[in-house]
PDB file of C-alpha atoms and ligand atoms in Angstrom:
ATOM      1  CA  MET H   1      -4.334 -14.139  -2.017  1.00 95.00           C
ATOM      2  CA  LEU H   2      -4.849 -12.625   1.295  1.00 98.00           C
ATOM      3  CA  THR H   3      -8.038 -11.787   3.173  1.00 97.00           C
ATOM      4  CA  ALA H   4      -8.518  -9.589   6.171  1.00 98.00           C
ATOM      5  CA  TYR H   5     -11.333  -9.936   8.763  1.00 98.00           C
ATOM      6  CA  ASN H   6     -14.029  -9.087   6.133  1.00 98.00           C
ATOM      7  CA  LYS H   7     -12.978 -12.073   3.928  1.00 98.00           C
ATOM      8  CA  VAL H   8     -12.236  -9.990   0.718  1.00 98.00           C
ATOM      9  CA  PRO H   9      -9.398 -11.269  -1.202  1.00 97.00           C
ATOM     10  CA  LEU H  10      -6.307  -9.106  -2.231  1.00 98.00           C
ATOM     11  CA  PRO H  11      -3.518 -10.129  -4.331  1.00 98.00           C
ATOM     12  CA  SER H  12      -0.298 -10.906  -2.358  1.00 97.00           C
ATOM     13  CA  PHE H  13       1.843  -8.245  -4.258  1.00 98.00           C
ATOM     14  CA  MET H  14       1.134  -4.724  -5.136  1.00 98.00           C
ATOM     15  CA  TYR H  15       2.311  -2.239  -7.744  1.00 98.00           C
ATOM     16  CA  GLY H  16       2.928   1.196  -6.131  1.00 98.00           C
ATOM     17  CA  THR H  17       2.635   4.102  -8.595  1.00 98.00           C
ATOM     18  CA  ALA H  18       4.196   6.914  -6.350  1.00 98.00           C
ATOM     19  CA  TRP H  19       6.495   9.381  -8.342  1.00 98.00           C
ATOM     20  CA  LYS H  20       5.952   8.001 -11.572  1.00 98.00           C
ATOM     21  CA  LYS H  21       4.714  11.475 -13.074  1.00 98.00           C
ATOM     22  CA  GLN H  22       4.135  11.437 -16.756  1.00 98.00           C
ATOM     23  CA  ASP H  23       5.230   7.697 -17.018  1.00 98.00           C
ATOM     24  CA  THR H  24       2.494   6.599 -14.775  1.00 99.00           C
ATOM     25  CA  THR H  25       0.473   5.450 -17.412  1.00 98.00           C
ATOM     26  CA  ARG H  26       2.955   3.421 -19.245  1.00 98.00           C
ATOM     27  CA  LEU H  27       4.580   1.796 -16.078  1.00 99.00           C
ATOM     28  CA  VAL H  28       0.915   1.038 -14.897  1.00 99.00           C
ATOM     29  CA  GLU H  29       0.324  -0.630 -17.812  1.00 98.00           C
ATOM     30  CA  MET H  30       3.719  -2.715 -17.984  1.00 98.00           C
ATOM     31  CA  ALA H  31       3.036  -3.773 -14.441  1.00 98.00           C
ATOM     32  CA  VAL H  32      -0.131  -5.015 -15.149  1.00 98.00           C
ATOM     33  CA  GLU H  33       0.910  -6.934 -18.231  1.00 98.00           C
ATOM     34  CA  ALA H  34       3.922  -8.508 -16.105  1.00 98.00           C
ATOM     35  CA  GLY H  35       1.456  -9.810 -13.771  1.00 98.00           C
ATOM     36  CA  PHE H  36       0.674  -7.224 -11.088  1.00 98.00           C
ATOM     37  CA  LYS H  37      -3.197  -7.231 -10.142  1.00 98.00           C
ATOM     38  CA  ALA H  38      -3.108  -4.882  -7.541  1.00 98.00           C
ATOM     39  CA  ILE H  39      -2.386  -1.084  -7.822  1.00 98.00           C
ATOM     40  CA  ASP H  40      -1.786   1.605  -5.456  1.00 99.00           C
ATOM     41  CA  THR H  41      -2.247   5.440  -5.886  1.00 99.00           C
ATOM     42  CA  ALA H  42      -3.713   8.210  -4.147  1.00 99.00           C
ATOM     43  CA  ASN H  43      -5.750  11.310  -5.056  1.00 98.00           C
ATOM     44  CA  GLN H  44      -2.743  13.434  -4.419  1.00 98.00           C
ATOM     45  CA  LEU H  45      -0.968  15.272  -7.118  1.00 98.00           C
ATOM     46  CA  VAL H  46       2.278  16.145  -4.816  1.00 98.00           C
ATOM     47  CA  HIS H  47       3.425  12.266  -5.265  1.00 98.00           C
ATOM     48  CA  TYR H  48       0.916  10.543  -7.229  1.00 98.00           C
ATOM     49  CA  GLU H  49      -0.996  11.025 -11.022  1.00 98.00           C
ATOM     50  CA  GLU H  50      -4.283   9.123 -10.072  1.00 98.00           C
ATOM     51  CA  ALA H  51      -5.869  10.328 -13.212  1.00 98.00           C
ATOM     52  CA  LEU H  52      -2.868   8.746 -15.303  1.00 98.00           C
ATOM     53  CA  VAL H  53      -3.431   5.352 -13.547  1.00 99.00           C
ATOM     54  CA  GLY H  54      -7.006   5.614 -14.865  1.00 98.00           C
ATOM     55  CA  GLU H  55      -5.598   6.157 -18.386  1.00 98.00           C
ATOM     56  CA  ALA H  56      -3.835   2.971 -18.051  1.00 98.00           C
ATOM     57  CA  LEU H  57      -7.004   1.200 -16.891  1.00 98.00           C
ATOM     58  CA  LEU H  58      -8.566   2.177 -20.262  1.00 98.00           C
ATOM     59  CA  SER H  59      -5.842   1.143 -22.164  1.00 98.00           C
ATOM     60  CA  LEU H  60      -5.666  -2.143 -20.542  1.00 98.00           C
ATOM     61  CA  ALA H  61      -9.546  -2.910 -20.757  1.00 98.00           C
ATOM     62  CA  LYS H  62      -9.308  -2.431 -24.512  1.00 98.00           C
ATOM     63  CA  LYS H  63      -6.585  -5.287 -24.204  1.00 98.00           C
ATOM     64  CA  GLY H  64      -8.986  -7.528 -22.092  1.00 98.00           C
ATOM     65  CA  ILE H  65      -7.685  -6.721 -18.883  1.00 98.00           C
ATOM     66  CA  THR H  66     -10.743  -5.239 -17.443  1.00 98.00           C
ATOM     67  CA  ARG H  67     -11.604  -3.487 -13.942  1.00 98.00           C
ATOM     68  CA  ASP H  68     -12.947  -6.770 -12.476  1.00 98.00           C
ATOM     69  CA  LYS H  69      -9.543  -8.369 -13.033  1.00 98.00           C
ATOM     70  CA  LEU H  70      -7.827  -5.736 -11.172  1.00 98.00           C
ATOM     71  CA  PHE H  71      -7.672  -4.467  -7.327  1.00 98.00           C
ATOM     72  CA  LEU H  72      -7.655  -0.991  -7.049  1.00 99.00           C
ATOM     73  CA  GLN H  73      -6.619   0.821  -3.885  1.00 99.00           C
ATOM     74  CA  THR H  74      -6.329   4.696  -3.688  1.00 99.00           C
ATOM     75  CA  LYS H  75      -5.994   7.231  -0.662  1.00 99.00           C
ATOM     76  CA  PHE H  76      -7.890  10.235   0.679  1.00 99.00           C
ATOM     77  CA  THR H  77      -5.207  12.747   1.693  1.00 98.00           C
ATOM     78  CA  PRO H  78      -5.952  15.466   4.083  1.00 98.00           C
ATOM     79  CA  VAL H  79      -5.178  18.842   3.451  1.00 98.00           C
ATOM     80  CA  ASN H  80      -1.721  18.662   5.051  1.00 97.00           C
ATOM     81  CA  GLY H  81      -0.559  16.425   2.573  1.00 98.00           C
ATOM     82  CA  GLN H  82      -1.951  18.388  -0.412  1.00 98.00           C
ATOM     83  CA  ASP H  83      -0.410  21.425  -2.407  1.00 98.00           C
ATOM     84  CA  HIS H  84      -2.558  24.064  -4.003  1.00 97.00           C
ATOM     85  CA  ARG H  85      -3.832  21.384  -6.327  1.00 98.00           C
ATOM     86  CA  THR H  86      -6.337  19.946  -3.542  1.00 98.00           C
ATOM     87  CA  PRO H  87      -9.037  17.650  -5.207  1.00 98.00           C
ATOM     88  CA  TYR H  88     -11.806  18.765  -2.863  1.00 98.00           C
ATOM     89  CA  ASP H  89     -13.026  22.025  -1.250  1.00 98.00           C
ATOM     90  CA  ALA H  90     -10.404  22.371   1.504  1.00 98.00           C
ATOM     91  CA  ASN H  91     -12.813  24.748   3.274  1.00 98.00           C
ATOM     92  CA  ALA H  92     -15.459  22.278   3.443  1.00 98.00           C
ATOM     93  CA  ASP H  93     -16.059  20.013   6.454  1.00 98.00           C
ATOM     94  CA  ILE H  94     -14.110  16.753   6.502  1.00 98.00           C
ATOM     95  CA  ALA H  95     -16.983  14.488   5.489  1.00 98.00           C
ATOM     96  CA  THR H  96     -17.448  16.586   2.472  1.00 98.00           C
ATOM     97  CA  GLN H  97     -13.979  16.462   1.670  1.00 98.00           C
ATOM     98  CA  VAL H  98     -13.818  12.742   1.929  1.00 98.00           C
ATOM     99  CA  LYS H  99     -17.106  12.540  -0.251  1.00 98.00           C
ATOM    100  CA  GLN H 100     -15.668  14.889  -2.784  1.00 98.00           C
ATOM    101  CA  SER H 101     -12.245  13.013  -3.033  1.00 99.00           C
ATOM    102  CA  PHE H 102     -13.756   9.809  -3.344  1.00 99.00           C
ATOM    103  CA  ASP H 103     -16.028  10.629  -6.121  1.00 98.00           C
ATOM    104  CA  SER H 104     -13.061  12.545  -7.857  1.00 98.00           C
ATOM    105  CA  SER H 105     -11.032   9.199  -7.593  1.00 99.00           C
ATOM    106  CA  LEU H 106     -13.986   7.217  -9.030  1.00 98.00           C
ATOM    107  CA  ALA H 107     -13.588   9.595 -11.953  1.00 98.00           C
ATOM    108  CA  HIS H 108      -9.955   9.415 -12.601  1.00 98.00           C
ATOM    109  CA  LEU H 109      -9.970   5.618 -12.372  1.00 98.00           C
ATOM    110  CA  HIS H 110     -13.252   5.388 -14.575  1.00 98.00           C
ATOM    111  CA  THR H 111     -14.968   2.976 -12.006  1.00 98.00           C
ATOM    112  CA  ASP H 112     -18.096   3.133  -9.860  1.00 98.00           C
ATOM    113  CA  HIS H 113     -16.298   1.256  -6.819  1.00 98.00           C
ATOM    114  CA  LEU H 114     -12.974   0.785  -5.242  1.00 98.00           C
ATOM    115  CA  ASP H 115     -11.457  -2.293  -3.685  1.00 98.00           C
ATOM    116  CA  SER H 116      -9.688  -0.430  -0.971  1.00 99.00           C
ATOM    117  CA  TYR H 117      -9.803   3.141   0.291  1.00 99.00           C
ATOM    118  CA  VAL H 118      -7.132   4.418   2.600  1.00 99.00           C
ATOM    119  CA  LEU H 119      -6.686   7.207   5.000  1.00 99.00           C
ATOM    120  CA  HIS H 120      -3.226   8.550   3.746  1.00 98.00           C
ATOM    121  CA  GLY H 121      -2.470   9.266   7.148  1.00 98.00           C
ATOM    122  CA  PRO H 122      -3.826  10.790  10.821  1.00 98.00           C
ATOM    123  CA  TYR H 123      -3.811  14.363  11.304  1.00 98.00           C
ATOM    124  CA  SER H 124      -2.733  13.874  14.761  1.00 97.00           C
ATOM    125  CA  ARG H 125       0.863  12.794  15.331  1.00 94.00           C
ATOM    126  CA  ARG H 126       0.192  11.175  18.584  1.00 94.00           C
ATOM    127  CA  GLY H 127      -2.857   9.425  19.526  1.00 97.00           C
ATOM    128  CA  LEU H 128      -6.396  10.177  17.411  1.00 98.00           C
ATOM    129  CA  GLY H 129      -8.133  13.551  17.463  1.00 98.00           C
ATOM    130  CA  LYS H 130     -11.278  14.884  16.584  1.00 98.00           C
ATOM    131  CA  GLU H 131     -10.326  15.328  12.985  1.00 98.00           C
ATOM    132  CA  ASP H 132      -9.000  11.676  12.879  1.00 98.00           C
ATOM    133  CA  TRP H 133     -12.330  10.366  14.146  1.00 98.00           C
ATOM    134  CA  GLU H 134     -14.448  12.430  11.551  1.00 98.00           C
ATOM    135  CA  VAL H 135     -12.151  11.452   8.827  1.00 98.00           C
ATOM    136  CA  TRP H 136     -12.781   7.743   9.975  1.00 98.00           C
ATOM    137  CA  ALA H 137     -16.368   8.036  10.321  1.00 98.00           C
ATOM    138  CA  ALA H 138     -16.538   9.431   6.633  1.00 98.00           C
ATOM    139  CA  ILE H 139     -14.770   6.569   5.543  1.00 99.00           C
ATOM    140  CA  GLU H 140     -16.580   3.987   7.311  1.00 98.00           C
ATOM    141  CA  GLY H 141     -19.656   5.479   5.551  1.00 98.00           C
ATOM    142  CA  LEU H 142     -18.330   4.828   2.217  1.00 98.00           C
ATOM    143  CA  TYR H 143     -17.492   1.085   3.157  1.00 98.00           C
ATOM    144  CA  ASP H 144     -21.062   0.964   4.400  1.00 98.00           C
ATOM    145  CA  SER H 145     -22.446   2.335   1.095  1.00 98.00           C
ATOM    146  CA  GLY H 146     -20.645  -0.601  -0.499  1.00 98.00           C
ATOM    147  CA  LYS H 147     -18.526   1.827  -2.632  1.00 98.00           C
ATOM    148  CA  THR H 148     -15.350   0.343  -1.357  1.00 98.00           C
ATOM    149  CA  LYS H 149     -14.816  -3.069  -0.319  1.00 98.00           C
ATOM    150  CA  MET H 150     -12.211  -2.526   2.199  1.00 98.00           C
ATOM    151  CA  ILE H 151     -10.927   0.528   4.174  1.00 99.00           C
ATOM    152  CA  GLY H 152      -7.765   1.187   5.635  1.00 99.00           C
ATOM    153  CA  ILE H 153      -5.002   3.838   7.080  1.00 99.00           C
ATOM    154  CA  SER H 154      -1.601   4.499   6.419  1.00 98.00           C
ATOM    155  CA  ASN H 155       1.241   5.957   8.337  1.00 98.00           C
ATOM    156  CA  VAL H 156       0.070   4.980  11.417  1.00 98.00           C
ATOM    157  CA  THR H 157       1.523   4.425  14.826  1.00 98.00           C
ATOM    158  CA  SER H 158       1.001   1.435  16.970  1.00 98.00           C
ATOM    159  CA  VAL H 159      -0.740   3.434  19.512  1.00 98.00           C
ATOM    160  CA  GLN H 160      -3.279   5.059  16.828  1.00 98.00           C
ATOM    161  CA  LEU H 161      -4.036   1.865  15.452  1.00 98.00           C
ATOM    162  CA  ALA H 162      -4.633   0.109  18.427  1.00 98.00           C
ATOM    163  CA  GLN H 163      -7.184   3.158  19.379  1.00 98.00           C
ATOM    164  CA  LEU H 164      -8.820   2.883  16.214  1.00 98.00           C
ATOM    165  CA  CYS H 165      -9.215  -1.002  16.394  1.00 98.00           C
ATOM    166  CA  GLU H 166     -10.755  -0.433  19.947  1.00 98.00           C
ATOM    167  CA  ARG H 167     -13.167   2.016  19.018  1.00 98.00           C
ATOM    168  CA  ALA H 168     -14.002   2.204  15.653  1.00 98.00           C
ATOM    169  CA  LYS H 169     -17.283   1.032  14.383  1.00 98.00           C
ATOM    170  CA  HIS H 170     -15.110  -0.669  11.462  1.00 98.00           C
ATOM    171  CA  LYS H 171     -11.724  -1.552  12.134  1.00 98.00           C
ATOM    172  CA  PRO H 172      -9.333  -1.045   9.257  1.00 98.00           C
ATOM    173  CA  MET H 173      -8.895  -3.969   6.832  1.00 98.00           C
ATOM    174  CA  VAL H 174      -5.424  -2.765   5.880  1.00 98.00           C
ATOM    175  CA  VAL H 175      -2.800  -0.716   7.427  1.00 99.00           C
ATOM    176  CA  GLN H 176      -0.001   0.655   4.886  1.00 99.00           C
ATOM    177  CA  ASN H 177       3.333   1.697   6.464  1.00 98.00           C
ATOM    178  CA  ARG H 178       6.929   2.385   5.704  1.00 98.00           C
ATOM    179  CA  CYS H 179       8.721  -0.444   6.845  1.00 97.00           C
ATOM    180  CA  PHE H 180      12.133  -0.093   8.612  1.00 98.00           C
ATOM    181  CA  ALA H 181      14.429  -3.101   9.458  1.00 98.00           C
ATOM    182  CA  ALA H 182      15.638  -1.055  12.283  1.00 97.00           C
ATOM    183  CA  LEU H 183      12.018  -1.105  13.734  1.00 97.00           C
ATOM    184  CA  GLY H 184      11.991  -4.850  13.517  1.00 97.00           C
ATOM    185  CA  TRP H 185      10.300  -4.222  10.186  1.00 98.00           C
ATOM    186  CA  ASP H 186       7.353  -2.435  11.897  1.00 98.00           C
ATOM    187  CA  LYS H 187       6.794  -5.270  14.303  1.00 98.00           C
ATOM    188  CA  GLU H 188       4.434  -3.628  16.863  1.00 98.00           C
ATOM    189  CA  VAL H 189       2.166  -2.784  14.187  1.00 98.00           C
ATOM    190  CA  ARG H 190       2.408  -5.787  12.292  1.00 98.00           C
ATOM    191  CA  GLU H 191       1.613  -7.613  15.646  1.00 98.00           C
ATOM    192  CA  ILE H 192      -1.735  -5.718  16.281  1.00 98.00           C
ATOM    193  CA  CYS H 193      -2.563  -6.313  12.425  1.00 98.00           C
ATOM    194  CA  LYS H 194      -2.034 -10.088  13.102  1.00 98.00           C
ATOM    195  CA  ALA H 195      -4.079  -9.746  16.467  1.00 98.00           C
ATOM    196  CA  HIS H 196      -6.816  -8.061  14.302  1.00 98.00           C
ATOM    197  CA  ASP H 197      -6.904  -9.870  11.288  1.00 98.00           C
ATOM    198  CA  ILE H 198      -5.604  -6.922   9.379  1.00 98.00           C
ATOM    199  CA  ILE H 199      -3.485  -6.889   6.106  1.00 98.00           C
ATOM    200  CA  TYR H 200      -0.444  -5.233   6.645  1.00 98.00           C
ATOM    201  CA  GLN H 201       1.230  -3.669   3.626  1.00 98.00           C
ATOM    202  CA  GLY H 202       4.609  -2.638   3.767  1.00 98.00           C
ATOM    203  CA  PHE H 203       6.306   0.094   1.618  1.00 98.00           C
ATOM    204  CA  SER H 204       9.795   1.198   0.908  1.00 98.00           C
ATOM    205  CA  LEU H 205      10.996  -2.090   1.909  1.00 98.00           C
ATOM    206  CA  LEU H 206      14.087  -1.699  -0.324  1.00 98.00           C
ATOM    207  CA  THR H 207      14.438   2.082  -0.004  1.00 97.00           C
ATOM    208  CA  ALA H 208      14.288   2.301   3.653  1.00 98.00           C
ATOM    209  CA  ASN H 209      16.546  -0.479   4.291  1.00 98.00           C
ATOM    210  CA  VAL H 210      19.249  -0.309   1.610  1.00 97.00           C
ATOM    211  CA  GLU H 211      22.185  -0.912   3.985  1.00 96.00           C
ATOM    212  CA  PHE H 212      20.501  -4.398   4.984  1.00 96.00           C
ATOM    213  CA  ILE H 213      19.273  -5.349   1.754  1.00 96.00           C
ATOM    214  CA  VAL H 214      22.919  -5.094   0.253  1.00 95.00           C
ATOM    215  CA  GLY H 215      24.667  -6.631   3.415  1.00 96.00           C
ATOM    216  CA  PRO H 216      26.164  -9.972   3.751  1.00 97.00           C
ATOM    217  CA  GLU H 217      23.378 -11.939   5.357  1.00 97.00           C
ATOM    218  CA  VAL H 218      20.641 -10.982   2.504  1.00 98.00           C
ATOM    219  CA  ARG H 219      23.486 -11.516   0.070  1.00 97.00           C
ATOM    220  CA  GLU H 220      24.151 -14.929   1.479  1.00 98.00           C
ATOM    221  CA  ILE H 221      20.431 -16.021   1.211  1.00 98.00           C
ATOM    222  CA  ALA H 222      19.988 -14.593  -2.271  1.00 98.00           C
ATOM    223  CA  MET H 223      23.149 -16.587  -3.290  1.00 98.00           C
ATOM    224  CA  ARG H 224      21.483 -19.890  -2.042  1.00 98.00           C
ATOM    225  CA  LEU H 225      18.282 -19.361  -3.712  1.00 98.00           C
ATOM    226  CA  LYS H 226      20.052 -17.976  -6.899  1.00 98.00           C
ATOM    227  CA  ALA H 227      18.000 -14.745  -6.774  1.00 98.00           C
ATOM    228  CA  GLY H 228      18.730 -11.211  -6.022  1.00 98.00           C
ATOM    229  CA  PRO H 229      18.519  -9.174  -2.562  1.00 98.00           C
ATOM    230  CA  ALA H 230      15.413  -7.486  -3.640  1.00 98.00           C
ATOM    231  CA  GLN H 231      13.677 -10.775  -4.386  1.00 98.00           C
ATOM    232  CA  VAL H 232      14.825 -12.094  -0.908  1.00 98.00           C
ATOM    233  CA  ALA H 233      13.455  -8.834   0.679  1.00 98.00           C
ATOM    234  CA  PHE H 234      10.155  -9.308  -0.743  1.00 98.00           C
ATOM    235  CA  ARG H 235       9.969 -12.970  -0.281  1.00 98.00           C
ATOM    236  CA  PHE H 236      10.703 -12.343   3.657  1.00 98.00           C
ATOM    237  CA  ALA H 237       7.826  -9.967   3.736  1.00 98.00           C
ATOM    238  CA  MET H 238       5.512 -12.381   2.257  1.00 98.00           C
ATOM    239  CA  GLN H 239       6.546 -15.036   4.675  1.00 98.00           C
ATOM    240  CA  VAL H 240       6.356 -12.888   8.004  1.00 98.00           C
ATOM    241  CA  GLY H 241       2.766 -12.236   6.568  1.00 98.00           C
ATOM    242  CA  MET H 242       3.086  -8.863   4.945  1.00 98.00           C
ATOM    243  CA  LEU H 243       1.802  -7.789   1.267  1.00 98.00           C
ATOM    244  CA  PRO H 244       4.704  -5.917  -0.004  1.00 98.00           C
ATOM    245  CA  LEU H 245       4.486  -2.963  -2.377  1.00 98.00           C
ATOM    246  CA  THR H 246       7.386  -2.566  -4.907  1.00 98.00           C
ATOM    247  CA  GLY H 247       7.796   0.991  -6.731  1.00 97.00           C
ATOM    248  CA  THR H 248      10.033  -0.507  -9.658  1.00 98.00           C
ATOM    249  CA  SER H 249       9.792   1.342 -12.913  1.00 98.00           C
ATOM    250  CA  SER H 250      11.942  -1.177 -14.803  1.00 98.00           C
ATOM    251  CA  ARG H 251      10.212  -4.132 -16.613  1.00 98.00           C
ATOM    252  CA  GLN H 252      13.174  -6.638 -15.612  1.00 98.00           C
ATOM    253  CA  HIS H 253      12.713  -5.686 -11.932  1.00 98.00           C
ATOM    254  CA  MET H 254       8.901  -5.858 -12.118  1.00 98.00           C
ATOM    255  CA  GLN H 255       9.260  -9.614 -13.365  1.00 98.00           C
ATOM    256  CA  GLU H 256      12.092 -10.246 -10.760  1.00 98.00           C
ATOM    257  CA  ASP H 257       9.857  -8.964  -7.965  1.00 98.00           C
ATOM    258  CA  LEU H 258       6.888 -11.051  -9.137  1.00 98.00           C
ATOM    259  CA  GLN H 259       9.394 -14.036  -9.118  1.00 98.00           C
ATOM    260  CA  ALA H 260       9.928 -13.732  -5.366  1.00 98.00           C
ATOM    261  CA  GLU H 261       6.532 -15.441  -4.812  1.00 96.00           C
ATOM    262  CA  ARG H 262       8.073 -18.655  -5.973  1.00 97.00           C
ATOM    263  CA  LEU H 263      11.004 -18.461  -3.301  1.00 98.00           C
ATOM    264  CA  THR H 264      11.141 -20.413  -0.054  1.00 98.00           C
ATOM    265  CA  LEU H 265      13.460 -18.755   3.067  1.00 98.00           C
ATOM    266  CA  THR H 266      13.704 -21.389   5.665  1.00 98.00           C
ATOM    267  CA  ASP H 267      12.458 -20.254   9.021  1.00 98.00           C
ATOM    268  CA  GLU H 268      15.926 -19.507  10.149  1.00 98.00           C
ATOM    269  CA  GLU H 269      16.804 -17.303   7.516  1.00 98.00           C
ATOM    270  CA  VAL H 270      13.379 -15.517   8.008  1.00 98.00           C
ATOM    271  CA  ARG H 271      14.214 -14.979  11.679  1.00 98.00           C
ATOM    272  CA  LYS H 272      17.784 -13.752  10.526  1.00 97.00           C
ATOM    273  CA  ILE H 273      16.264 -11.079   8.504  1.00 98.00           C
ATOM    274  CA  GLU H 274      13.454  -9.995  11.033  1.00 97.00           C
ATOM    275  CA  THR H 275      16.371  -9.391  13.558  1.00 97.00           C
ATOM    276  CA  ILE H 276      18.962  -8.004  11.001  1.00 97.00           C
ATOM    277  CA  ALA H 277      18.897  -4.125  12.697  1.00 96.00           C
ATOM    278  CA  LEU H 278      17.912  -5.072  16.186  1.00 91.00           C
TER     279      LEU H 278
HETATM  280  N1  NAP Q 301       1.220   5.707   2.126  1.00 52.87           N
HETATM  281  C1  NAP Q 301       2.379   6.255   1.869  1.00 52.87           C
HETATM  282  O1  NAP Q 301       2.605   7.347   2.407  1.00 52.87           O
HETATM  283  C2  NAP Q 301       3.461   5.937   0.930  1.00 52.87           C
HETATM  284  C3  NAP Q 301       4.657   6.414   1.068  1.00 52.87           C
HETATM  285  C4  NAP Q 301       5.840   5.934   0.155  1.00 52.87           C
HETATM  286  C5  NAP Q 301       5.311   5.155  -0.754  1.00 52.87           C
HETATM  287  N2  NAP Q 301       3.891   4.469  -0.686  1.00 52.87           N
HETATM  288  C6  NAP Q 301       3.599   3.312  -1.721  1.00 52.87           C
HETATM  289  O2  NAP Q 301       4.627   2.341  -1.915  1.00 52.87           O
HETATM  290  C7  NAP Q 301       5.162   2.252  -3.260  1.00 52.87           C
HETATM  291  C8  NAP Q 301       6.305   1.652  -3.198  1.00 52.87           C
HETATM  292  O3  NAP Q 301       7.389   2.594  -2.509  1.00 52.87           O
HETATM  293  P1  NAP Q 301       8.791   2.456  -2.873  1.00 52.87           P
HETATM  294  O4  NAP Q 301       8.999   3.370  -4.308  1.00 52.87           O
HETATM  295  O5  NAP Q 301       9.549   3.420  -1.726  1.00 52.87           O
HETATM  296  O6  NAP Q 301       9.272   1.138  -2.918  1.00 52.87           O
HETATM  297  P2  NAP Q 301      10.459   0.397  -2.953  1.00 52.87           P
HETATM  298  O7  NAP Q 301       9.956  -0.869  -3.774  1.00 52.87           O
HETATM  299  O8  NAP Q 301      11.276   0.129  -1.753  1.00 52.87           O
HETATM  300  O9  NAP Q 301      11.678   1.289  -3.887  1.00 52.87           O
HETATM  301  C9  NAP Q 301      11.516   1.358  -5.074  1.00 52.87           C
HETATM  302  C10 NAP Q 301      12.967   1.348  -5.602  1.00 52.87           C
HETATM  303  O10 NAP Q 301      13.498   0.129  -5.648  1.00 52.87           O
HETATM  304  C11 NAP Q 301      14.169  -0.452  -6.681  1.00 52.87           C
HETATM  305  N3  NAP Q 301      13.839  -1.656  -7.096  1.00 52.87           N
HETATM  306  C12 NAP Q 301      12.737  -2.305  -7.033  1.00 52.87           C
HETATM  307  N4  NAP Q 301      12.716  -3.736  -7.638  1.00 52.87           N
HETATM  308  C13 NAP Q 301      14.101  -4.028  -7.643  1.00 52.87           C
HETATM  309  C14 NAP Q 301      14.919  -4.915  -7.937  1.00 52.87           C
HETATM  310  N5  NAP Q 301      14.167  -6.201  -8.280  1.00 52.87           N
HETATM  311  N6  NAP Q 301      16.321  -5.044  -8.039  1.00 52.87           N
HETATM  312  C15 NAP Q 301      16.667  -3.725  -7.912  1.00 52.87           C
HETATM  313  N7  NAP Q 301      16.026  -2.426  -7.424  1.00 52.87           N
HETATM  314  C16 NAP Q 301      14.942  -2.767  -7.318  1.00 52.87           C
HETATM  315  C17 NAP Q 301      13.627   0.694  -7.886  1.00 52.87           C
HETATM  316  O11 NAP Q 301      14.537   0.895  -8.734  1.00 52.87           O
HETATM  317  P3  NAP Q 301      14.080   0.532 -10.423  1.00 52.87           P
HETATM  318  O12 NAP Q 301      12.895   1.584 -10.574  1.00 52.87           O
HETATM  319  O13 NAP Q 301      15.608   0.829 -10.953  1.00 52.87           O
HETATM  320  O14 NAP Q 301      13.683  -0.839 -10.249  1.00 52.87           O
HETATM  321  C18 NAP Q 301      13.207   2.156  -6.890  1.00 52.87           C
HETATM  322  O15 NAP Q 301      14.411   2.816  -6.983  1.00 52.87           O
HETATM  323  C19 NAP Q 301       4.963   3.726  -3.848  1.00 52.87           C
HETATM  324  O16 NAP Q 301       4.824   3.787  -5.261  1.00 52.87           O
HETATM  325  C20 NAP Q 301       3.591   3.929  -3.112  1.00 52.87           C
HETATM  326  O17 NAP Q 301       2.470   3.301  -3.977  1.00 52.87           O
HETATM  327  C21 NAP Q 301       3.150   4.937   0.078  1.00 52.87           C
END
């Protein structure tokens, strides 16, 4: 378990449900049965089927894996990340959009609270603008109401995160970013997270870094550990303090990915992977 500055425990590995389409229900059930305890989704039909995650939760509850045993994270996606199926009134003010999207997420997921609620991405490309502060205030309001145990932000730059940490009423407790080896595995953002006791969630660890994952350095470490390169990548992420997400659709890979928790890389191996693309 990991904890951010507000001390809410978060499982150390997360199953991501993007791009699963109609297979979402089956795959979420499979992932939870394989051992994943944290699920990531978003109220955004372009990439996610949040309601089908909810279907899986109903089915799991019938088998005894109830809501209280799982960590549920979903996102508010601004209008610019939605298509015509926006799950709120796109003409309403931002606070109303967040409230409507949050309530719709609770309905989709058949729950009265979330464990983590994440802003899918800032409105501004550089720095934070008026809309970003408005949306963050609405998300802080949900945290203050107790309807979500953590709040976070995704697709954020180091400059934006530093501003948020400096000026927000509540700093994010989680950050979810695509993690490129070429950027030292998002080192600048991770360092801010470390300094503020924020949990860094890394996604696309495999897909954003294929050339390194299949390269000789990772392969050599995998051979020493009698593991696969994907397992080495996930274990590396954990050893540098990240919470990795996996988006696998394969039962075997789910099991393999979870077993990464049992591996141990040496300090030198961690350093080697951390600087593999620099
Ligand atoms: N906040 C955002 O904007 C954002 C954006 C993108 C993603 N995400 C989140 O992050 C999650 C994960 O993203 P991702 O799908 O890009 O992650 P990923 O885990 O890097 O990529 C998944 C790919 O890795 C393969 N894979 C996984 N485990 C493997 C293993 N043990 N051996 C070989 N191949 C393996 C999968 O293939 P198989 O299916 O064959 O195993 C799949 O093709 C998403 O579902 C979503 O929840 C968030």
